[in-house]
Every structure is written in structure tokens, then in C-alpha cells.
Amino acid sequence: MLQSPSQGHIILYMPRLKPTLLTFRGNIAVIQPHRALTLGEMASLRNAMSAVIGSDYRRIILDLAEVDVDPVGLGELIMYFAQAMHAGAFIGLMNLTHIVRQLMVI
């Protein structure tokens, strides 16, 4: 289970990957990945999402401002939405790039 102060942050480090920042505001977890959501580049985000979805946080915000998403990454996002729904959590997206926004419409 993920333990955190009511307001704080945790940085998940993976070797050779830029860290994913987790920020906590009350019962909301904000996840800020800093790499592409492409095949082979998702380990840090996958670990962060697993930790947060398996915790007591029911509102999860993904800040995708610094992230490129390919079709594999889009599939990963859909998997996170399904896992969150099964756990009774909500995932919101913010700061989508134009390309990511177009992928979400399709």
C-alpha cells in the first residue's frame, strides 16, 4: 500500500529512466511522467500507476504535458482506466498535447 503525507510528493526512480513525480493533494494523486508513453519507455509510469491504483487514492490525475504518446502508449492508458474503474478510482487527464488530444478523440 502506498503511504504518503496528505500533501507531499514521491519521486519514483528507475535506472536509465527520467523519474515520474507523484504529488499528493488530500485524496488526489497527480502523476507527472517525464518520458514518452511508447513501447519500452513506460516502466516508471507503470510502477507509479500500480502503486496509486492499489492504494486508497480514488482520484488520479495524469499530467501529460511532457509526454509523447504512441498507439502502444494509448493502449497503456486505456489499461490504466480499466484498472482504475475496477478499483473504484477515477483517472483524469490534463495538459494534453494536440497529438495526444487527437488520439483520444479517435
Short mmCIF file of N, CA, C and O in Angstrom, two decimals:
data_model
loop_
_atom_site.label_atom_id
_atom_site.label_comp_id
_atom_site.label_asym_id
_atom_site.label_seq_id
_atom_site.Cartn_x
_atom_site.Cartn_y
_atom_site.Cartn_z
N MET A 1 0.85 -1.19 0.00
CA MET A 1 0.00 0.00 0.00
C MET A 1 0.89 1.24 0.00
O MET A 1 1.89 1.29 0.68
N LEU A 2 0.50 2.24 -0.74
CA LEU A 2 1.25 3.48 -0.85
C LEU A 2 0.93 4.37 0.33
O LEU A 2 -0.21 4.66 0.60
N GLN A 3 1.94 4.77 1.05
CA GLN A 3 1.77 5.66 2.19
C GLN A 3 2.32 7.02 1.81
O GLN A 3 3.37 7.11 1.21
N SER A 4 1.61 8.08 2.16
CA SER A 4 2.07 9.42 1.82
C SER A 4 1.49 10.42 2.80
O SER A 4 0.40 10.21 3.32
N PRO A 5 2.18 11.52 3.02
CA PRO A 5 1.57 12.60 3.79
C PRO A 5 0.41 13.18 3.00
O PRO A 5 0.31 12.97 1.79
N SER A 6 -0.48 13.90 3.67
CA SER A 6 -1.64 14.43 2.98
C SER A 6 -1.24 15.40 1.87
O SER A 6 -1.95 15.55 0.89
N GLN A 7 -0.12 16.09 2.01
CA GLN A 7 0.37 16.96 0.94
C GLN A 7 1.87 16.75 0.84
O GLN A 7 2.59 17.06 1.75
N GLY A 8 2.32 16.20 -0.22
CA GLY A 8 3.73 15.93 -0.42
C GLY A 8 3.94 15.29 -1.76
O GLY A 8 3.05 15.27 -2.59
N HIS A 9 5.14 14.78 -1.97
CA HIS A 9 5.38 14.11 -3.23
C HIS A 9 6.40 12.99 -3.06
O HIS A 9 7.18 12.96 -2.11
N ILE A 10 6.35 12.07 -3.98
CA ILE A 10 7.27 10.95 -4.04
C ILE A 10 7.79 10.91 -5.46
O ILE A 10 7.05 11.10 -6.42
N ILE A 11 9.07 10.66 -5.61
CA ILE A 11 9.64 10.51 -6.94
C ILE A 11 10.06 9.05 -7.10
O ILE A 11 10.80 8.52 -6.28
N LEU A 12 9.56 8.41 -8.16
CA LEU A 12 9.92 7.02 -8.44
C LEU A 12 11.07 7.01 -9.43
O LEU A 12 10.95 7.53 -10.52
N TYR A 13 12.18 6.44 -9.04
CA TYR A 13 13.34 6.37 -9.92
C TYR A 13 13.49 4.97 -10.49
O TYR A 13 13.37 3.99 -9.78
N MET A 14 13.75 4.90 -11.76
CA MET A 14 14.05 3.65 -12.43
C MET A 14 15.39 3.86 -13.12
O MET A 14 15.65 4.92 -13.65
N PRO A 15 16.27 2.87 -13.14
CA PRO A 15 17.56 3.04 -13.80
C PRO A 15 17.37 3.47 -15.26
O PRO A 15 16.51 2.97 -15.96
N ARG A 16 18.15 4.43 -15.68
CA ARG A 16 18.18 4.95 -17.05
C ARG A 16 16.87 5.59 -17.49
O ARG A 16 16.69 5.86 -18.67
N LEU A 17 15.94 5.82 -16.62
CA LEU A 17 14.69 6.48 -16.97
C LEU A 17 14.57 7.78 -16.20
O LEU A 17 14.99 7.88 -15.06
N LYS A 18 14.00 8.77 -16.82
CA LYS A 18 13.71 10.01 -16.12
C LYS A 18 12.62 9.71 -15.10
O LYS A 18 11.72 8.92 -15.36
N PRO A 19 12.65 10.31 -13.92
CA PRO A 19 11.70 9.93 -12.87
C PRO A 19 10.26 10.37 -13.17
O PRO A 19 10.03 11.31 -13.92
N THR A 20 9.34 9.67 -12.56
CA THR A 20 7.94 10.04 -12.57
C THR A 20 7.64 10.67 -11.22
O THR A 20 7.98 10.11 -10.19
N LEU A 21 7.03 11.84 -11.23
CA LEU A 21 6.75 12.56 -9.99
C LEU A 21 5.31 12.30 -9.56
O LEU A 21 4.38 12.43 -10.35
N LEU A 22 5.15 11.91 -8.31
CA LEU A 22 3.83 11.74 -7.71
C LEU A 22 3.63 12.87 -6.72
O LEU A 22 4.44 13.05 -5.81
N THR A 23 2.55 13.63 -6.87
CA THR A 23 2.22 14.70 -5.94
C THR A 23 0.88 14.37 -5.31
O THR A 23 -0.03 13.91 -6.00
N PHE A 24 0.76 14.60 -4.02
CA PHE A 24 -0.47 14.27 -3.31
C PHE A 24 -1.10 15.53 -2.77
O PHE A 24 -0.46 16.32 -2.11
N ARG A 25 -2.37 15.71 -3.04
CA ARG A 25 -3.16 16.82 -2.53
C ARG A 25 -4.42 16.23 -1.91
O ARG A 25 -5.37 15.93 -2.60
N GLY A 26 -4.38 16.03 -0.60
CA GLY A 26 -5.52 15.38 0.05
C GLY A 26 -5.67 13.96 -0.44
O GLY A 26 -4.75 13.16 -0.34
N ASN A 27 -6.81 13.64 -1.04
CA ASN A 27 -7.03 12.28 -1.54
C ASN A 27 -6.83 12.19 -3.06
O ASN A 27 -7.31 11.27 -3.69
N ILE A 28 -6.12 13.16 -3.63
CA ILE A 28 -5.85 13.19 -5.08
C ILE A 28 -4.37 12.94 -5.31
O ILE A 28 -3.52 13.57 -4.68
N ALA A 29 -4.07 12.03 -6.23
CA ALA A 29 -2.69 11.77 -6.63
C ALA A 29 -2.50 12.33 -8.03
O ALA A 29 -3.26 12.02 -8.94
N VAL A 30 -1.50 13.19 -8.20
CA VAL A 30 -1.17 13.74 -9.51
C VAL A 30 0.12 13.07 -9.97
O VAL A 30 1.14 13.12 -9.26
N ILE A 31 0.07 12.43 -11.13
CA ILE A 31 1.22 11.71 -11.66
C ILE A 31 1.74 12.47 -12.87
O ILE A 31 0.99 12.76 -13.79
N GLN A 32 3.04 12.80 -12.85
CA GLN A 32 3.66 13.54 -13.94
C GLN A 32 4.79 12.72 -14.55
O GLN A 32 5.93 12.81 -14.11
N PRO A 33 4.49 11.92 -15.57
CA PRO A 33 5.56 11.18 -16.23
C PRO A 33 6.42 12.15 -17.06
O PRO A 33 5.93 13.18 -17.51
N HIS A 34 7.68 11.82 -17.23
CA HIS A 34 8.59 12.70 -17.97
C HIS A 34 9.29 11.97 -19.09
O HIS A 34 10.45 12.20 -19.36
N ARG A 35 8.62 11.08 -19.73
CA ARG A 35 9.16 10.38 -20.89
C ARG A 35 8.01 10.09 -21.84
O ARG A 35 6.87 10.39 -21.57
N ALA A 36 8.35 9.44 -22.90
CA ALA A 36 7.33 9.06 -23.87
C ALA A 36 6.54 7.85 -23.37
O ALA A 36 7.08 6.99 -22.70
N LEU A 37 5.26 7.82 -23.69
CA LEU A 37 4.45 6.63 -23.45
C LEU A 37 4.52 5.80 -24.72
O LEU A 37 3.61 5.79 -25.53
N THR A 38 5.65 5.15 -24.89
CA THR A 38 5.90 4.33 -26.06
C THR A 38 6.41 2.98 -25.59
O THR A 38 6.81 2.82 -24.43
N LEU A 39 6.44 2.03 -26.49
CA LEU A 39 6.91 0.69 -26.16
C LEU A 39 8.32 0.77 -25.57
O LEU A 39 9.19 1.38 -26.13
N GLY A 40 8.52 0.21 -24.41
CA GLY A 40 9.83 0.18 -23.79
C GLY A 40 10.16 1.38 -22.91
O GLY A 40 11.20 1.41 -22.29
N GLU A 41 9.27 2.37 -22.84
CA GLU A 41 9.57 3.58 -22.08
C GLU A 41 8.58 3.80 -20.94
O GLU A 41 8.52 4.88 -20.39
N MET A 42 7.78 2.81 -20.60
CA MET A 42 6.67 3.03 -19.68
C MET A 42 6.87 2.44 -18.29
O MET A 42 5.96 2.48 -17.48
N ALA A 43 8.03 1.91 -17.97
CA ALA A 43 8.21 1.20 -16.71
C ALA A 43 7.97 2.09 -15.50
O ALA A 43 7.29 1.68 -14.55
N SER A 44 8.49 3.30 -15.51
CA SER A 44 8.32 4.20 -14.36
C SER A 44 6.85 4.57 -14.16
O SER A 44 6.35 4.54 -13.04
N LEU A 45 6.16 4.91 -15.24
CA LEU A 45 4.74 5.23 -15.13
C LEU A 45 3.93 4.01 -14.71
O LEU A 45 3.03 4.12 -13.88
N ARG A 46 4.26 2.86 -15.24
CA ARG A 46 3.55 1.64 -14.87
C ARG A 46 3.67 1.38 -13.37
O ARG A 46 2.69 1.05 -12.70
N ASN A 47 4.87 1.56 -12.82
CA ASN A 47 5.07 1.37 -11.38
C ASN A 47 4.27 2.39 -10.57
O ASN A 47 3.67 2.05 -9.55
N ALA A 48 4.29 3.64 -11.02
CA ALA A 48 3.54 4.69 -10.31
C ALA A 48 2.05 4.40 -10.34
O ALA A 48 1.37 4.50 -9.32
N MET A 49 1.52 4.03 -11.50
CA MET A 49 0.08 3.77 -11.62
C MET A 49 -0.31 2.56 -10.77
O MET A 49 -1.35 2.59 -10.11
N SER A 50 0.50 1.52 -10.76
CA SER A 50 0.19 0.34 -9.95
C SER A 50 0.14 0.70 -8.47
O SER A 50 -0.74 0.26 -7.74
N ALA A 51 1.11 1.51 -8.03
CA ALA A 51 1.15 1.91 -6.62
C ALA A 51 -0.06 2.75 -6.24
O ALA A 51 -0.66 2.54 -5.19
N VAL A 52 -0.44 3.69 -7.09
CA VAL A 52 -1.55 4.59 -6.76
C VAL A 52 -2.89 3.88 -6.87
O VAL A 52 -3.75 4.01 -5.99
N ILE A 53 -3.09 3.10 -7.93
CA ILE A 53 -4.37 2.40 -8.10
C ILE A 53 -4.56 1.39 -6.97
O ILE A 53 -5.67 1.18 -6.49
N GLY A 54 -3.48 0.78 -6.47
CA GLY A 54 -3.58 -0.18 -5.39
C GLY A 54 -3.67 0.45 -4.01
O GLY A 54 -3.73 -0.24 -3.01
N SER A 55 -3.70 1.77 -3.93
CA SER A 55 -3.75 2.47 -2.65
C SER A 55 -5.16 3.00 -2.39
O SER A 55 -6.11 2.63 -3.07
N ASP A 56 -5.28 3.88 -1.43
CA ASP A 56 -6.58 4.45 -1.08
C ASP A 56 -6.95 5.68 -1.91
O ASP A 56 -8.00 6.26 -1.70
N TYR A 57 -6.10 6.09 -2.83
CA TYR A 57 -6.40 7.27 -3.66
C TYR A 57 -7.45 6.90 -4.70
O TYR A 57 -7.28 5.94 -5.45
N ARG A 58 -8.52 7.64 -4.75
CA ARG A 58 -9.62 7.35 -5.68
C ARG A 58 -9.70 8.38 -6.80
O ARG A 58 -10.49 8.22 -7.71
N ARG A 59 -8.90 9.41 -6.72
CA ARG A 59 -8.83 10.41 -7.79
C ARG A 59 -7.36 10.51 -8.22
O ARG A 59 -6.50 10.84 -7.41
N ILE A 60 -7.13 10.19 -9.48
CA ILE A 60 -5.79 10.17 -10.03
C ILE A 60 -5.77 11.08 -11.25
O ILE A 60 -6.60 10.95 -12.14
N ILE A 61 -4.84 12.03 -11.26
CA ILE A 61 -4.70 12.94 -12.39
C ILE A 61 -3.38 12.63 -13.07
O ILE A 61 -2.34 12.59 -12.43
N LEU A 62 -3.43 12.40 -14.39
CA LEU A 62 -2.22 12.20 -15.19
C LEU A 62 -1.92 13.50 -15.91
O LEU A 62 -2.71 13.95 -16.75
N ASP A 63 -0.80 14.11 -15.60
CA ASP A 63 -0.35 15.34 -16.26
C ASP A 63 0.56 14.93 -17.41
O ASP A 63 1.69 14.51 -17.20
N LEU A 64 0.05 15.04 -18.63
CA LEU A 64 0.78 14.56 -19.81
C LEU A 64 1.49 15.68 -20.57
O LEU A 64 1.77 15.56 -21.76
N ALA A 65 1.82 16.79 -19.88
CA ALA A 65 2.42 17.94 -20.54
C ALA A 65 3.77 17.60 -21.18
O ALA A 65 4.09 18.12 -22.25
N GLU A 66 4.57 16.76 -20.57
CA GLU A 66 5.91 16.47 -21.07
C GLU A 66 6.01 15.07 -21.67
O GLU A 66 7.07 14.45 -21.65
N VAL A 67 4.90 14.56 -22.21
CA VAL A 67 4.85 13.17 -22.64
C VAL A 67 4.39 13.06 -24.09
O VAL A 67 3.43 13.72 -24.50
N ASP A 68 5.08 12.23 -24.85
CA ASP A 68 4.64 11.84 -26.19
C ASP A 68 3.96 10.49 -26.07
O ASP A 68 4.42 9.63 -25.31
N VAL A 69 2.89 10.29 -26.81
CA VAL A 69 2.14 9.04 -26.73
C VAL A 69 2.04 8.44 -28.13
O VAL A 69 1.68 9.13 -29.09
N ASP A 70 2.38 7.16 -28.25
CA ASP A 70 2.17 6.44 -29.50
C ASP A 70 1.00 5.48 -29.30
O ASP A 70 0.41 5.44 -28.21
N PRO A 71 0.61 4.72 -30.31
CA PRO A 71 -0.54 3.81 -30.13
C PRO A 71 -0.37 2.80 -28.99
O PRO A 71 -1.33 2.46 -28.32
N VAL A 72 0.85 2.35 -28.74
CA VAL A 72 1.09 1.43 -27.62
C VAL A 72 0.82 2.15 -26.30
O VAL A 72 0.20 1.62 -25.38
N GLY A 73 1.28 3.41 -26.21
CA GLY A 73 1.03 4.21 -25.01
C GLY A 73 -0.44 4.47 -24.80
O GLY A 73 -0.93 4.48 -23.67
N LEU A 74 -1.17 4.68 -25.89
CA LEU A 74 -2.62 4.87 -25.79
C LEU A 74 -3.28 3.61 -25.22
O LEU A 74 -4.15 3.69 -24.36
N GLY A 75 -2.83 2.45 -25.67
CA GLY A 75 -3.34 1.19 -25.13
C GLY A 75 -3.03 1.06 -23.65
O GLY A 75 -3.85 0.57 -22.86
N GLU A 76 -1.85 1.52 -23.25
CA GLU A 76 -1.47 1.51 -21.83
C GLU A 76 -2.40 2.41 -21.02
O GLU A 76 -2.85 2.04 -19.94
N LEU A 77 -2.71 3.59 -21.54
CA LEU A 77 -3.64 4.50 -20.85
C LEU A 77 -5.01 3.85 -20.68
O LEU A 77 -5.63 3.95 -19.62
N ILE A 78 -5.48 3.18 -21.72
CA ILE A 78 -6.78 2.50 -21.65
C ILE A 78 -6.75 1.41 -20.58
O ILE A 78 -7.70 1.24 -19.82
N MET A 79 -5.63 0.69 -20.48
CA MET A 79 -5.48 -0.33 -19.45
C MET A 79 -5.56 0.30 -18.05
O MET A 79 -6.21 -0.24 -17.16
N TYR A 80 -4.91 1.47 -17.86
CA TYR A 80 -4.96 2.15 -16.57
C TYR A 80 -6.40 2.56 -16.23
O TYR A 80 -6.82 2.44 -15.09
N PHE A 81 -7.14 3.06 -17.23
CA PHE A 81 -8.53 3.44 -16.99
C PHE A 81 -9.34 2.24 -16.54
O PHE A 81 -10.13 2.34 -15.60
N ALA A 82 -9.14 1.09 -17.18
CA ALA A 82 -9.88 -0.12 -16.81
C ALA A 82 -9.51 -0.57 -15.39
O ALA A 82 -10.39 -0.92 -14.60
N GLN A 83 -8.22 -0.55 -15.05
CA GLN A 83 -7.79 -0.94 -13.71
C GLN A 83 -8.37 0.00 -12.66
O GLN A 83 -8.81 -0.43 -11.59
N ALA A 84 -8.35 1.29 -12.96
CA ALA A 84 -8.87 2.28 -12.00
C ALA A 84 -10.37 2.09 -11.79
O ALA A 84 -10.85 2.11 -10.66
N MET A 85 -11.11 1.89 -12.88
CA MET A 85 -12.56 1.67 -12.75
C MET A 85 -12.84 0.44 -11.91
O MET A 85 -13.73 0.45 -11.06
N HIS A 86 -12.07 -0.62 -12.13
CA HIS A 86 -12.26 -1.86 -11.36
C HIS A 86 -11.98 -1.63 -9.87
O HIS A 86 -12.63 -2.24 -9.01
N ALA A 87 -11.04 -0.72 -9.57
CA ALA A 87 -10.69 -0.42 -8.18
C ALA A 87 -11.56 0.68 -7.58
O ALA A 87 -11.38 1.06 -6.44
N GLY A 88 -12.51 1.21 -8.38
CA GLY A 88 -13.37 2.27 -7.90
C GLY A 88 -12.72 3.64 -7.91
O GLY A 88 -13.14 4.54 -7.18
N ALA A 89 -11.70 3.82 -8.74
CA ALA A 89 -10.99 5.09 -8.83
C ALA A 89 -11.32 5.79 -10.15
O ALA A 89 -11.87 5.19 -11.07
N PHE A 90 -10.99 7.07 -10.20
CA PHE A 90 -11.21 7.90 -11.38
C PHE A 90 -9.87 8.42 -11.87
O PHE A 90 -9.05 8.87 -11.06
N ILE A 91 -9.62 8.37 -13.18
CA ILE A 91 -8.42 8.95 -13.76
C ILE A 91 -8.83 10.11 -14.65
O ILE A 91 -9.67 9.97 -15.53
N GLY A 92 -8.21 11.26 -14.42
CA GLY A 92 -8.40 12.43 -15.26
C GLY A 92 -7.10 12.75 -15.97
O GLY A 92 -6.01 12.48 -15.46
N LEU A 93 -7.19 13.32 -17.16
CA LEU A 93 -6.01 13.71 -17.94
C LEU A 93 -5.94 15.22 -18.01
O LEU A 93 -6.96 15.89 -18.15
N MET A 94 -4.72 15.76 -17.92
CA MET A 94 -4.55 17.20 -18.06
C MET A 94 -3.33 17.50 -18.92
O MET A 94 -2.45 16.67 -19.06
N ASN A 95 -3.31 18.71 -19.48
CA ASN A 95 -2.20 19.21 -20.29
C ASN A 95 -1.87 18.28 -21.47
O ASN A 95 -0.72 17.96 -21.71
N LEU A 96 -2.91 17.87 -22.18
CA LEU A 96 -2.70 17.01 -23.34
C LEU A 96 -2.12 17.83 -24.50
O LEU A 96 -2.55 18.95 -24.76
N THR A 97 -1.15 17.25 -25.19
CA THR A 97 -0.65 17.88 -26.40
C THR A 97 -1.71 17.72 -27.50
O THR A 97 -2.63 16.92 -27.38
N HIS A 98 -1.55 18.48 -28.56
CA HIS A 98 -2.51 18.42 -29.66
C HIS A 98 -2.60 17.00 -30.23
O HIS A 98 -3.69 16.49 -30.48
N ILE A 99 -1.46 16.35 -30.39
CA ILE A 99 -1.44 15.00 -30.96
C ILE A 99 -2.13 14.01 -30.02
O ILE A 99 -2.91 13.17 -30.45
N VAL A 100 -1.85 14.10 -28.73
CA VAL A 100 -2.49 13.20 -27.76
C VAL A 100 -3.99 13.45 -27.74
O VAL A 100 -4.79 12.50 -27.69
N ARG A 101 -4.39 14.70 -27.80
CA ARG A 101 -5.82 15.04 -27.84
C ARG A 101 -6.49 14.39 -29.05
O ARG A 101 -7.58 13.83 -28.95
N GLN A 102 -5.82 14.43 -30.21
CA GLN A 102 -6.37 13.79 -31.41
C GLN A 102 -6.47 12.28 -31.23
O GLN A 102 -7.45 11.68 -31.66
N LEU A 103 -5.47 11.65 -30.62
CA LEU A 103 -5.53 10.22 -30.37
C LEU A 103 -6.71 9.86 -29.47
O LEU A 103 -7.36 8.84 -29.67
N MET A 104 -6.98 10.70 -28.49
CA MET A 104 -8.08 10.44 -27.55
C MET A 104 -9.44 10.55 -28.23
O MET A 104 -10.38 9.89 -27.83
N VAL A 105 -9.55 11.37 -29.25
CA VAL A 105 -10.82 11.51 -29.97
C VAL A 105 -11.10 10.28 -30.80
O VAL A 105 -12.24 9.84 -30.90
N ILE A 106 -10.09 9.70 -31.37
CA ILE A 106 -10.26 8.50 -32.19
C ILE A 106 -10.75 7.40 -31.31
O ILE A 106 -11.69 6.78 -31.43
#
